[in-house]
CSV table of C-alpha atoms and ligand atoms in Angstrom, one decimal:
chain,number,residue,atom,x,y,z
A,1163,ILE,CA,-43.0,-20.5,20.7
A,1164,GLY,CA,-43.9,-17.3,22.4
A,1165,VAL,CA,-40.2,-16.9,23.4
A,1166,ILE,CA,-39.0,-17.6,19.9
A,1167,ALA,CA,-41.5,-15.2,18.3
A,1168,MET,CA,-40.5,-12.6,20.9
A,1169,SER,CA,-36.8,-13.0,20.1
A,1170,LEU,CA,-37.4,-12.9,16.4
A,1171,LEU,CA,-39.5,-9.8,16.8
A,1172,CYS,CA,-36.7,-8.3,18.9
A,1173,SER,CA,-34.0,-9.0,16.4
A,1174,LEU,CA,-36.2,-7.6,13.6
A,1175,VAL,CA,-36.7,-4.4,15.6
A,1176,ALA,CA,-33.0,-4.3,16.4
A,1177,VAL,CA,-32.1,-4.6,12.7
A,1178,GLN,CA,-34.6,-1.9,11.7
A,1179,LEU,CA,-33.3,0.4,14.4
A,1180,ILE,CA,-29.5,-0.2,13.8
A,1181,VAL,CA,-29.2,-0.1,10.1
A,1182,PRO,CA,-30.9,3.2,9.2
A,1183,VAL,CA,-29.4,4.9,12.2
A,1184,SER,CA,-25.8,3.9,11.3
A,1185,ALA,CA,-26.2,4.9,7.6
A,1186,ALA,CA,-27.7,8.2,8.6
A,1187,GLY,CA,-24.8,8.5,11.0
A,1188,ASP,CA,-22.4,8.1,8.1
A,1189,GLU,CA,-24.1,10.9,6.1
A,1190,ALA,CA,-24.0,13.2,9.2
A,1191,ALA,CA,-20.3,12.4,9.7
A,1192,LEU,CA,-19.4,13.1,6.1
A,1193,LEU,CA,-21.3,16.4,6.2
A,1194,ALA,CA,-19.5,17.3,9.4
A,1195,PHE,CA,-16.2,16.5,7.8
A,1196,LYS,CA,-17.1,18.7,4.8
A,1197,ALA,CA,-18.3,21.6,7.1
A,1198,GLN,CA,-14.8,21.7,8.8
A,1199,LEU,CA,-13.1,22.3,5.4
A,1200,SER,CA,-12.2,25.9,4.5
A,1201,HIS,CA,-11.8,24.9,0.9
A,1202,GLY,CA,-13.8,22.0,-0.5
A,1203,ASP,CA,-14.9,23.0,-4.0
A,1204,SER,CA,-14.1,19.5,-5.2
A,1205,LEU,CA,-16.9,18.3,-2.9
A,1206,ALA,CA,-19.8,19.9,-4.8
A,1207,SER,CA,-21.4,16.5,-5.3
A,1208,TRP,CA,-21.6,16.1,-1.5
A,1209,ASN,CA,-25.2,17.2,-1.1
A,1210,THR,CA,-28.3,15.4,0.1
A,1211,SER,CA,-30.0,15.4,-3.3
A,1212,ALA,CA,-28.3,12.0,-3.8
A,1213,SER,CA,-27.2,9.2,-1.6
A,1214,PHE,CA,-23.9,9.8,0.1
A,1215,CYS,CA,-22.7,6.5,-1.5
A,1216,SER,CA,-22.6,8.4,-4.8
A,1217,TRP,CA,-20.5,11.3,-3.5
A,1218,GLU,CA,-17.1,11.9,-5.0
A,1219,GLY,CA,-14.4,9.8,-3.3
A,1220,VAL,CA,-16.9,7.8,-1.2
A,1221,THR,CA,-17.1,4.0,-1.6
A,1222,CYS,CA,-19.9,2.1,0.2
A,1223,HIS,CA,-20.5,-1.4,1.3
A,1224,ARG,CA,-24.1,-2.1,0.0
A,1225,ARG,CA,-26.1,-3.6,2.9
A,1226,PRO,CA,-26.0,-1.9,5.2
A,1227,ALA,CA,-25.0,1.2,3.2
A,1228,ARG,CA,-21.9,2.2,5.1
A,1229,VAL,CA,-18.8,4.0,4.0
A,1230,VAL,CA,-15.8,1.7,3.6
A,1231,ALA,CA,-13.4,3.9,1.7
A,1232,LEU,CA,-12.8,7.7,1.5
A,1233,ARG,CA,-10.3,8.6,-1.2
A,1234,LEU,CA,-9.8,12.4,-1.5
A,1235,ASN,CA,-6.1,12.4,-2.3
A,1236,GLY,CA,-4.9,15.4,-4.3
A,1237,THR,CA,-8.4,17.0,-4.5
A,1238,GLY,CA,-7.3,20.4,-3.1
A,1239,ILE,CA,-9.3,20.2,0.2
A,1240,ALA,CA,-8.0,22.5,3.0
A,1241,GLY,CA,-8.9,23.0,6.6
A,1242,ALA,CA,-9.1,20.8,9.7
A,1243,LEU,CA,-10.0,17.2,9.9
A,1244,SER,CA,-13.3,16.8,11.8
A,1245,PRO,CA,-13.4,14.3,14.7
A,1246,ALA,CA,-16.7,13.1,13.2
A,1247,ILE,CA,-14.5,11.0,10.8
A,1248,GLY,CA,-14.3,8.6,13.7
A,1249,ASN,CA,-18.0,7.9,13.3
A,1250,LEU,CA,-17.4,6.1,9.9
A,1251,THR,CA,-16.9,2.9,11.8
A,1252,PHE,CA,-16.9,0.7,8.6
A,1253,LEU,CA,-14.0,2.6,7.1
A,1254,ARG,CA,-11.2,0.4,5.7
A,1255,MET,CA,-9.3,3.0,3.6
A,1256,LEU,CA,-8.8,6.7,4.4
A,1257,ASP,CA,-6.7,8.5,1.8
A,1258,LEU,CA,-6.5,12.3,2.3
A,1259,SER,CA,-2.9,12.6,1.0
A,1260,PHE,CA,-1.7,15.6,-1.1
A,1261,ASN,CA,-4.0,18.2,0.3
A,1262,SER,CA,-3.8,21.2,2.7
A,1263,LEU,CA,-5.3,19.8,5.8
A,1264,HIS,CA,-3.9,21.2,9.0
A,1265,GLY,CA,-4.3,21.0,12.8
A,1266,ASP,CA,-4.4,17.9,14.9
A,1267,ILE,CA,-5.0,14.3,13.9
A,1268,PRO,CA,-8.2,13.5,15.8
A,1269,ALA,CA,-8.0,10.9,18.5
A,1270,SER,CA,-11.4,9.7,17.4
A,1271,LEU,CA,-9.7,7.9,14.5
A,1272,GLY,CA,-9.1,5.2,17.1
A,1273,ARG,CA,-12.7,4.2,16.7
A,1274,LEU,CA,-12.0,2.9,13.2
A,1275,ARG,CA,-11.3,-0.7,14.1
A,1276,ARG,CA,-11.6,-1.9,10.5
A,1277,LEU,CA,-9.2,0.7,9.1
A,1278,ARG,CA,-6.4,-0.9,7.2
A,1279,SER,CA,-4.9,2.0,5.3
A,1280,LEU,CA,-4.4,5.5,6.7
A,1281,HIS,CA,-2.8,7.9,4.2
A,1282,LEU,CA,-2.4,11.4,5.5
A,1283,TYR,CA,1.0,12.2,3.9
A,1284,ASP,CA,1.8,15.6,2.2
A,1285,ASN,CA,-0.5,17.8,4.3
A,1286,SER,CA,0.2,20.3,7.1
A,1287,PHE,CA,-1.0,18.2,10.1
A,1288,SER,CA,0.7,19.2,13.4
A,1289,GLY,CA,0.3,18.3,17.0
A,1290,THR,CA,1.2,14.9,18.2
A,1291,LEU,CA,0.3,11.4,17.1
A,1292,PRO,CA,-2.7,10.3,19.2
A,1293,ALA,CA,-2.0,7.1,21.1
A,1294,ASN,CA,-5.6,6.2,20.3
A,1295,LEU,CA,-4.5,5.2,16.8
A,1296,SER,CA,-3.3,2.0,18.5
A,1297,SER,CA,-7.0,1.0,18.7
A,1298,CYS,CA,-7.1,0.7,14.9
A,1299,VAL,CA,-6.3,-2.9,15.3
A,1300,SER,CA,-6.7,-3.8,11.6
A,1301,MET,CA,-4.1,-1.3,10.4
A,1302,ILE,CA,-1.7,-2.5,7.7
A,1303,ASP,CA,-0.4,0.6,6.1
A,1304,MET,CA,0.0,3.9,7.9
A,1305,ARG,CA,1.7,6.8,6.0
A,1306,LEU,CA,2.1,10.2,7.6
A,1307,ASP,CA,5.1,11.6,5.7
A,1308,ASN,CA,5.6,15.3,5.0
A,1309,ASN,CA,3.6,16.9,7.8
A,1310,THR,CA,4.8,18.6,11.0
A,1311,ILE,CA,3.6,16.1,13.5
A,1312,GLY,CA,5.8,15.9,16.6
A,1313,GLY,CA,6.2,14.6,20.1
A,1314,TYR,CA,7.0,11.0,20.9
A,1315,ILE,CA,6.1,8.0,18.8
A,1316,PRO,CA,3.4,6.4,20.9
A,1317,THR,CA,4.7,3.1,22.5
A,1318,GLU,CA,1.1,1.7,22.2
A,1319,LEU,CA,1.4,1.5,18.4
A,1320,GLY,CA,3.9,-1.4,18.7
A,1321,GLU,CA,1.8,-3.1,21.3
A,1322,LYS,CA,-1.5,-3.3,19.5
A,1323,LEU,CA,-1.1,-2.9,15.7
A,1324,THR,CA,-0.3,-6.5,15.1
A,1325,TYR,CA,-0.9,-6.4,11.3
A,1326,LEU,CA,1.1,-3.3,10.5
A,1327,ALA,CA,3.3,-3.9,7.5
A,1328,ARG,CA,4.3,-0.3,6.7
A,1329,ILE,CA,4.7,2.8,8.8
A,1330,THR,CA,6.2,6.0,7.4
A,1331,LEU,CA,6.7,9.0,9.6
A,1332,ARG,CA,9.3,10.6,7.3
A,1333,ASN,CA,9.9,14.4,7.4
A,1334,ASN,CA,8.0,15.3,10.5
A,1335,THR,CA,9.2,16.7,13.9
A,1336,PHE,CA,9.1,13.6,16.1
A,1337,THR,CA,11.3,13.7,19.1
A,1338,GLY,CA,12.4,11.1,21.8
A,1339,THR,CA,13.6,7.6,21.1
A,1340,ILE,CA,12.5,4.8,18.9
A,1341,PRO,CA,10.1,2.7,21.0
A,1342,SER,CA,11.3,-0.8,21.5
A,1343,SER,CA,7.7,-2.0,21.5
A,1344,LEU,CA,7.9,-1.7,17.7
A,1345,ALA,CA,9.7,-5.1,17.9
A,1346,ASN,CA,6.2,-6.6,18.4
A,1347,LEU,CA,5.2,-5.8,14.9
A,1348,SER,CA,6.1,-9.2,13.4
A,1349,HIS,CA,4.7,-8.4,9.9
A,1350,LEU,CA,6.5,-5.1,9.6
A,1351,GLN,CA,8.3,-4.8,6.2
A,1352,SER,CA,8.8,-1.1,5.9
A,1353,LEU,CA,9.8,1.4,8.7
A,1354,ASP,CA,10.6,5.0,7.7
A,1355,LEU,CA,11.4,7.4,10.5
A,1356,SER,CA,13.8,9.5,8.5
A,1357,THR,CA,14.1,13.3,8.8
A,1358,ASN,CA,12.9,13.8,12.3
A,1359,GLN,CA,14.6,14.7,15.6
A,1360,LEU,CA,14.9,11.2,17.1
A,1361,VAL,CA,17.6,10.5,19.6
A,1362,GLY,CA,18.9,7.5,21.5
A,1363,SER,CA,20.1,4.2,20.1
A,1364,ILE,CA,18.4,1.6,17.8
A,1365,PRO,CA,16.5,-0.9,20.0
A,1366,PRO,CA,18.2,-4.3,19.6
A,1367,ALA,CA,14.8,-6.0,20.0
A,1368,LEU,CA,14.0,-4.8,16.4
A,1369,GLY,CA,16.2,-7.6,15.1
A,1370,SER,CA,13.4,-10.1,15.7
A,1371,ILE,CA,11.3,-8.6,12.9
A,1372,GLN,CA,12.2,-11.1,10.2
A,1373,SER,CA,10.0,-9.5,7.5
A,1374,MET,CA,11.9,-6.2,7.5
A,1375,ARG,CA,12.8,-5.1,3.9
A,1376,TYR,CA,13.0,-1.3,4.1
A,1377,PHE,CA,14.5,0.4,7.2
A,1378,ASN,CA,15.2,4.2,7.0
A,1379,LEU,CA,16.4,6.2,10.0
A,1380,ALA,CA,18.4,8.8,8.0
A,1381,ARG,CA,18.7,12.4,9.2
A,1382,ASN,CA,18.0,12.0,12.9
A,1383,ASN,CA,20.3,12.2,15.9
A,1384,ILE,CA,20.5,8.4,16.5
A,1385,SER,CA,23.6,7.4,18.4
A,1386,GLY,CA,25.3,4.1,19.4
A,1387,MET,CA,26.1,1.1,17.2
A,1388,LEU,CA,24.0,-0.8,14.7
A,1389,PRO,CA,22.9,-3.6,17.1
A,1390,PRO,CA,24.2,-7.1,16.0
A,1391,SER,CA,20.7,-8.4,16.1
A,1392,LEU,CA,19.9,-6.3,12.9
A,1393,TYR,CA,22.1,-8.7,10.9
A,1394,ASN,CA,19.2,-11.2,11.4
A,1395,TRP,CA,17.2,-9.3,8.8
A,1396,SER,CA,17.9,-11.7,5.9
A,1397,SER,CA,15.2,-10.1,3.7
A,1398,LEU,CA,16.5,-6.6,4.1
A,1399,GLU,CA,16.8,-4.7,0.8
A,1400,PHE,CA,17.2,-1.1,1.9
A,1401,LEU,CA,19.2,0.2,4.9
A,1402,TYR,CA,19.4,4.0,5.2
A,1403,VAL,CA,21.0,5.3,8.4
A,1404,GLY,CA,22.9,8.3,7.0
A,1405,PHE,CA,23.3,11.6,8.9
A,1406,ASN,CA,23.2,10.4,12.4
A,1407,MET,CA,25.8,9.8,15.1
A,1408,LEU,CA,26.3,6.1,14.7
A,1409,TYR,CA,29.7,4.5,15.2
A,1410,GLY,CA,31.4,1.1,15.2
A,1411,SER,CA,32.6,-1.3,12.5
A,1412,ILE,CA,30.8,-3.5,10.0
A,1413,PRO,CA,31.0,-7.2,10.5
A,1414,ASP,CA,33.1,-9.3,8.0
A,1415,ASN,CA,30.2,-11.4,6.9
A,1416,ILE,CA,27.7,-8.5,6.2
A,1417,GLY,CA,27.5,-9.5,2.5
A,1418,ASN,CA,26.2,-13.0,3.5
A,1419,LYS,CA,23.8,-11.7,6.2
A,1420,PHE,CA,22.0,-9.4,3.7
A,1421,PRO,CA,22.0,-11.3,0.4
A,1422,LYS,CA,19.1,-9.2,-1.0
A,1423,MET,CA,20.5,-5.8,-0.2
A,1424,LYS,CA,19.9,-3.2,-2.9
A,1425,ALA,CA,20.9,0.0,-1.2
A,1426,LEU,CA,23.2,0.5,1.8
A,1427,SER,CA,23.7,4.0,3.0
A,1428,LEU,CA,25.8,4.8,6.1
A,1429,SER,CA,27.0,8.3,5.1
A,1430,SER,CA,27.9,11.0,7.5
A,1431,ASN,CA,28.3,9.0,10.7
A,1432,ASN,CA,31.4,7.8,12.6
A,1433,PHE,CA,31.8,4.2,11.2
A,1434,ILE,CA,35.3,2.8,11.5
A,1435,GLY,CA,37.2,-0.2,10.3
A,1436,VAL,CA,37.9,-1.8,7.0
A,1437,LEU,CA,35.3,-2.5,4.3
A,1438,PRO,CA,34.6,-6.2,4.4
A,1439,SER,CA,35.3,-8.1,1.2
A,1440,SER,CA,31.9,-9.9,1.6
A,1441,LEU,CA,30.3,-6.6,0.3
A,1442,SER,CA,31.1,-8.0,-3.1
A,1443,ASN,CA,28.7,-10.9,-2.3
A,1444,MET,CA,25.7,-8.6,-2.4
A,1445,SER,CA,24.8,-9.4,-6.0
A,1446,ASP,CA,21.8,-6.9,-6.2
A,1447,LEU,CA,23.6,-3.9,-4.6
A,1448,THR,CA,22.9,-0.8,-6.6
A,1449,ILE,CA,23.7,1.9,-4.1
A,1450,LEU,CA,26.6,1.9,-1.7
A,1451,ASP,CA,27.0,5.2,0.0
A,1452,LEU,CA,29.7,5.4,2.7
A,1453,TRP,CA,30.5,9.1,2.3
A,1454,LYS,CA,32.0,10.9,5.3
A,1455,ASN,CA,32.9,8.2,7.8
A,1456,LYS,CA,36.2,6.8,9.1
A,1457,PHE,CA,36.6,3.7,7.1
A,1458,ARG,CA,40.2,2.7,6.3
A,1459,GLY,CA,42.2,0.2,4.3
A,1460,TYR,CA,41.6,-1.0,0.8
A,1461,VAL,CA,38.3,-1.0,-1.1
A,1462,PRO,CA,37.4,-4.7,-1.7
A,1463,PRO,CA,39.0,-5.6,-5.1
A,1464,THR,CA,36.0,-7.4,-6.5
A,1465,LEU,CA,33.4,-4.9,-5.3
A,1466,GLY,CA,31.8,-4.4,-8.7
A,1467,ARG,CA,31.9,-8.0,-9.9
A,1468,HIS,CA,28.2,-8.5,-10.1
A,1469,GLY,CA,27.7,-5.4,-12.2
A,1470,ALA,CA,24.6,-4.1,-10.4
A,1471,LEU,CA,26.2,-1.0,-8.8
A,1472,GLN,CA,24.9,2.3,-10.0
A,1473,GLN,CA,26.0,4.7,-7.2
A,1474,LEU,CA,29.2,4.3,-5.3
A,1475,THR,CA,30.2,7.1,-2.9
A,1476,LEU,CA,33.4,6.6,-0.9
A,1477,VAL,CA,34.8,10.1,-0.5
A,1478,ASP,CA,35.7,11.6,2.9
A,1479,ASN,CA,37.0,8.4,4.5
A,1480,LYS,CA,40.5,7.2,5.3
A,1481,LEU,CA,40.6,4.6,2.5
A,1482,GLU,CA,43.9,3.8,0.9
A,1483,ALA,CA,44.7,3.4,-2.7
A,1484,ASP,CA,48.4,4.3,-2.8
A,1485,ASP,CA,49.5,1.3,-4.8
A,1486,ASN,CA,48.1,-1.0,-7.6
A,1487,LYS,CA,46.4,-3.2,-5.0
A,1488,GLY,CA,44.4,-0.3,-3.7
A,1489,TRP,CA,43.0,0.5,-7.1
A,1490,GLU,CA,42.1,-3.1,-8.1
A,1491,PHE,CA,38.4,-2.5,-7.4
A,1492,ILE,CA,38.3,0.0,-10.3
A,1493,THR,CA,38.9,-3.0,-12.7
A,1494,SER,CA,35.9,-4.8,-11.2
A,1495,LEU,CA,33.7,-1.8,-11.8
A,1496,ALA,CA,34.1,-2.4,-15.5
A,1497,ASN,CA,31.1,-4.7,-15.2
A,1498,CYS,CA,28.9,-1.9,-13.8
A,1499,SER,CA,27.5,-0.6,-17.0
A,1500,GLN,CA,25.0,1.7,-15.2
A,1501,LEU,CA,27.4,3.3,-12.7
A,1502,GLU,CA,26.7,7.0,-12.6
A,1503,ARG,CA,29.3,8.5,-10.3
A,1504,GLN,CA,31.9,7.7,-7.7
B,567,NAG,C1,-20.6,11.0,16.1
B,567,NAG,O1,-21.0,10.0,17.0
B,567,NAG,C2,-21.3,10.5,18.3
B,567,NAG,C3,-21.5,9.3,19.2
B,567,NAG,O2,-22.2,8.3,18.6
B,567,NAG,C4,-22.4,11.4,18.3
B,567,NAG,O3,-22.6,12.0,19.6
B,567,NAG,C5,-22.1,12.6,17.3
B,567,NAG,O4,-23.2,13.4,17.2
B,567,NAG,C6,-21.7,12.0,16.0
B,567,NAG,N1,-21.2,13.1,15.1
B,567,NAG,C7,-21.7,13.4,13.9
B,567,NAG,C8,-21.1,14.6,13.2
B,567,NAG,O5,-22.5,12.6,13.4
B,568,NAG,C1,-25.6,18.1,-5.8
B,568,NAG,O1,-24.9,17.0,-6.3
B,568,NAG,C2,-25.2,16.7,-7.7
B,568,NAG,C3,-24.4,15.4,-8.1
B,568,NAG,O2,-24.6,14.4,-7.2
B,568,NAG,C4,-24.9,17.8,-8.6
B,568,NAG,O3,-25.3,17.5,-9.9
B,568,NAG,C5,-25.6,19.1,-8.1
B,568,NAG,O4,-25.2,20.2,-8.9
B,568,NAG,C6,-25.3,19.3,-6.7
B,568,NAG,N1,-26.0,20.4,-6.2
B,568,NAG,C7,-25.5,21.5,-5.6
B,568,NAG,C8,-26.4,22.6,-5.1
B,568,NAG,O5,-24.3,21.6,-5.5
B,569,NAG,C1,-4.9,9.2,-5.6
B,569,NAG,O1,-4.4,7.9,-5.3
B,569,NAG,C2,-4.6,6.9,-6.4
B,569,NAG,C3,-4.1,5.6,-5.9
B,569,NAG,O2,-4.1,5.4,-4.6
B,569,NAG,C4,-4.0,7.4,-7.7
B,569,NAG,O3,-4.3,6.4,-8.7
B,569,NAG,C5,-4.5,8.7,-8.0
B,569,NAG,O4,-3.8,9.2,-9.2
B,569,NAG,C6,-4.4,9.7,-6.9
B,569,NAG,N1,-5.0,11.0,-7.3
B,569,NAG,C7,-4.4,12.1,-7.2
B,569,NAG,C8,-5.2,13.3,-7.6
B,569,NAG,O5,-3.3,12.3,-6.7
B,570,NAG,C1,-9.1,7.5,23.2
B,570,NAG,O1,-8.9,6.2,23.9
B,570,NAG,C2,-9.3,6.2,25.2
B,570,NAG,C3,-8.9,4.9,25.8
B,570,NAG,O2,-9.2,3.8,25.0
B,570,NAG,C4,-10.8,6.4,25.3
B,570,NAG,O3,-11.3,6.5,26.6
B,570,NAG,C5,-11.1,7.8,24.6
B,570,NAG,O4,-12.5,8.0,24.5
B,570,NAG,C6,-10.6,7.8,23.2
B,570,NAG,N1,-10.7,9.1,22.6
B,570,NAG,C7,-11.5,9.3,21.5
B,570,NAG,C8,-11.5,10.8,21.1
B,570,NAG,O5,-12.0,8.5,20.9
B,571,NAG,C1,7.6,14.3,0.6
B,571,NAG,O1,8.1,15.5,0.0
B,571,NAG,C2,9.2,15.3,-0.8
B,571,NAG,C3,9.7,16.7,-1.2
B,571,NAG,O2,8.7,17.5,-1.8
B,571,NAG,C4,8.9,14.5,-2.0
B,571,NAG,O3,10.0,14.2,-2.8
B,571,NAG,C5,8.3,13.1,-1.5
B,571,NAG,O4,7.9,12.3,-2.6
B,571,NAG,C6,7.2,13.4,-0.5
B,571,NAG,N1,6.8,12.1,0.1
B,571,NAG,C7,5.6,11.5,-0.1
B,571,NAG,C8,5.4,10.2,0.5
B,571,NAG,O5,4.8,12.0,-0.9
B,572,NAG,C1,9.1,18.1,4.1
B,572,NAG,O1,7.7,18.3,4.1
B,572,NAG,C2,7.4,19.6,3.7
B,572,NAG,C3,5.9,19.8,3.8
B,572,NAG,O2,5.5,19.6,5.1
B,572,NAG,C4,7.9,19.9,2.3
B,572,NAG,O3,7.6,21.2,1.9
B,572,NAG,C5,9.4,19.6,2.2
B,572,NAG,O4,9.8,19.7,0.9
B,572,NAG,C6,9.7,18.3,2.8
B,572,NAG,N1,11.1,18.1,2.9
B,572,NAG,C7,11.7,17.0,2.5
B,572,NAG,C8,13.2,16.9,2.7
B,572,NAG,O5,11.1,16.0,2.0
B,573,NAG,C1,5.6,-5.7,23.2
B,573,NAG,O1,6.5,-4.7,23.6
B,573,NAG,C2,6.6,-4.4,24.9
B,573,NAG,C3,7.5,-3.2,25.1
B,573,NAG,O2,8.8,-3.4,24.5
B,573,NAG,C4,7.0,-5.6,25.7
B,573,NAG,O3,7.1,-5.4,27.1
B,573,NAG,C5,6.1,-6.7,25.4
B,573,NAG,O4,6.5,-7.9,26.0
B,573,NAG,C6,5.9,-6.9,23.9
B,573,NAG,N1,4.8,-7.9,23.7
B,573,NAG,C7,4.9,-8.8,22.8
B,573,NAG,C8,3.7,-9.7,22.7
B,573,NAG,O5,5.9,-9.1,22.2
B,574,NAG,C1,21.3,16.8,16.7
B,574,NAG,O1,22.0,17.1,17.9
B,574,NAG,C2,22.9,18.3,17.7
B,574,NAG,C3,23.7,18.5,19.0
B,574,NAG,O2,23.2,17.8,20.1
B,574,NAG,C4,22.0,19.5,17.4
B,574,NAG,O3,22.8,20.6,17.2
B,574,NAG,C5,21.2,19.2,16.1
B,574,NAG,O4,20.3,20.2,15.9
B,574,NAG,C6,20.4,17.9,16.3
B,574,NAG,N1,19.8,17.6,15.0
B,574,NAG,C7,18.6,17.2,14.9
B,574,NAG,C8,18.1,16.9,13.5
B,574,NAG,O5,17.8,17.1,15.9
B,575,NAG,C1,19.3,-12.4,16.2
B,575,NAG,O1,20.6,-12.0,16.6
B,575,NAG,C2,20.9,-12.1,17.9
B,575,NAG,C3,22.3,-11.6,18.2
B,575,NAG,O2,23.1,-11.6,17.0
B,575,NAG,C4,20.7,-13.6,18.4
B,575,NAG,O3,21.0,-13.7,19.8
B,575,NAG,C5,19.3,-14.0,18.1
B,575,NAG,O4,19.0,-15.3,18.5
B,575,NAG,C6,18.9,-13.8,16.7
B,575,NAG,N1,17.5,-14.2,16.3
B,575,NAG,C7,16.5,-13.4,16.6
B,575,NAG,C8,15.2,-14.0,16.1
B,575,NAG,O5,16.5,-12.3,17.1
B,576,NAG,C1,30.8,-15.0,-0.5
B,576,NAG,O1,29.8,-16.0,-0.4
B,576,NAG,C2,30.3,-17.4,-0.6
B,576,NAG,C3,29.2,-18.3,-0.6
B,576,NAG,O2,28.3,-18.1,0.5
B,576,NAG,C4,31.3,-17.7,0.5
B,576,NAG,O3,31.9,-18.9,0.3
B,576,NAG,C5,32.4,-16.6,0.5
B,576,NAG,O4,33.3,-16.8,1.6
B,576,NAG,C6,31.9,-15.2,0.6
B,576,NAG,N1,32.9,-14.2,0.4
B,576,NAG,C7,33.3,-13.4,1.3
B,576,NAG,C8,34.4,-12.5,0.9
B,576,NAG,O5,32.8,-13.4,2.4
B,577,NAG,C1,32.4,-9.4,-14.9
B,577,NAG,O1,31.3,-10.4,-15.0
B,577,NAG,C2,31.6,-11.6,-15.5
B,577,NAG,C3,30.4,-12.4,-15.6
B,577,NAG,O2,29.7,-12.4,-14.4
B,577,NAG,C4,32.7,-12.3,-14.6
B,577,NAG,O3,33.1,-13.5,-15.2
B,577,NAG,C5,33.9,-11.4,-14.6
B,577,NAG,O4,34.9,-11.9,-13.7
B,577,NAG,C6,33.5,-10.0,-14.1
B,577,NAG,N1,34.6,-9.1,-14.3
B,577,NAG,C7,35.2,-8.4,-13.3
B,577,NAG,C8,36.3,-7.5,-13.7
B,577,NAG,O5,34.8,-8.5,-12.2
């Protein structure tokens, strides 16, 4: 009995000690975050006259009172992001998008093991992406578009962020190659690495990600061929690889490999060969952009038969249309009532 009473007493003491300390820690961390901002007029409600759970943009879990979401998107805050943010260890959602935050992304974010969504897009963050983010093992949605973050994409992200469904690094200054470790992200649906300075080829291992729906590598310096393994992505709806240095031909059965394709953009590369007639099997295809490549031969005569096409860009290739057969596809476009331009 003595032992049980003792351990009960201990756990009571532990609860009493841990809960208030952590909640007070959240308040201190939020105030440290605010103190680092050079412009935080929108955070006037962030003062100790009321519980931090009532502060603008803060959402708490009740008992213990801990911050689970911080949503300050588009509130005009400016300045650096305090490393103290890593003390909000119950945080699941951090949305600081559409602001004027600058400086490094703190490595202490790696302490947020419950974090599912990290939205830092449309700011002025610079520096590199800390490998510590790979410790955010609950991450599902990571969006860092429109900043000036550079350096390599950390290999560790692919090894540890098992639940990641979306990662967008669009319009930053990332260099180096696409890590093949990303192939481990078996729930990945959306990968946007466009408008960076990435080099090297597309890792063939990525073909094992069966959930891939949106893949965008446009405007980098990616070379080599599209690996044949990518044609395993039977759920793929958007493929944007324009403005790179890719080459090679397109397989005859592409239309049957990607039955859900909505947008296919290969513009400004060095693709060669004929346009497979299976392209006309993609019944949802709305954008087909092949501008500035070395495709030759006829345009598939039934290309527009499903009527979904809205944008078709074929110029700057070696396509032939010197006789009636070459122009047959125009007839099929009659079904494309929403076609905007050619
Ligand atoms: C954050 O947590 C660390 C370690 O627990 C502590 O030393 C530091 O003072 C905390 N920072 C703030 C601003 O609360
Ligand atoms: C503190 O926050 C409350 C709202 O929570 C606000 O009414 C009050 O004006 C704030 N005080 C200061 C000094 O900003
Ligand atoms: C912030 O994001 C939410 C959804 O995540 C959106 O509803 C809201 O309009 C956004 N606010 C601003 C000011 O952009
Ligand atoms: C980053 O991760 C390493 C290794 O896990 C750890 O030792 C270090 O303390 C972390 N840095 C921060 C700032 O949390
Ligand atoms: C990035 O900036 C561009 C250009 O201003 C804008 O069109 C795009 O919507 C932005 N991306 C995000 C995710 O906000
Ligand atoms: C890239 O992001 C910057 C902000 O960092 C923005 O001003 C610019 O319009 C974006 N460019 C594109 C092409 O989205
Ligand atoms: C994860 O990726 C690394 C690097 O490509 C690889 O060595 C490792 O086997 C992968 N792990 C799993 C579980 O797929
Ligand atoms: C791609 O490489 C070429 C030549 O190597 C270079 O001139 C160009 O700036 C690079 N583009 C990007 C986006 O890195
Ligand atoms: C994907 O495609 C490659 C080559 O086309 C093939 O060897 C592999 O078995 C396919 N399946 C997976 C899950 O990668
Ligand atoms: C289009 O798909 C059908 C059914 O899967 C197939 O029989 C036909 O050969 C395909 N057409 C082309 C041109 O590949
Ligand atoms: C237009 O669509 C109809 C119905 O899907 C189809 O029967 C017809 O062959 C199509 N016309 C052309 C020119 O492809």
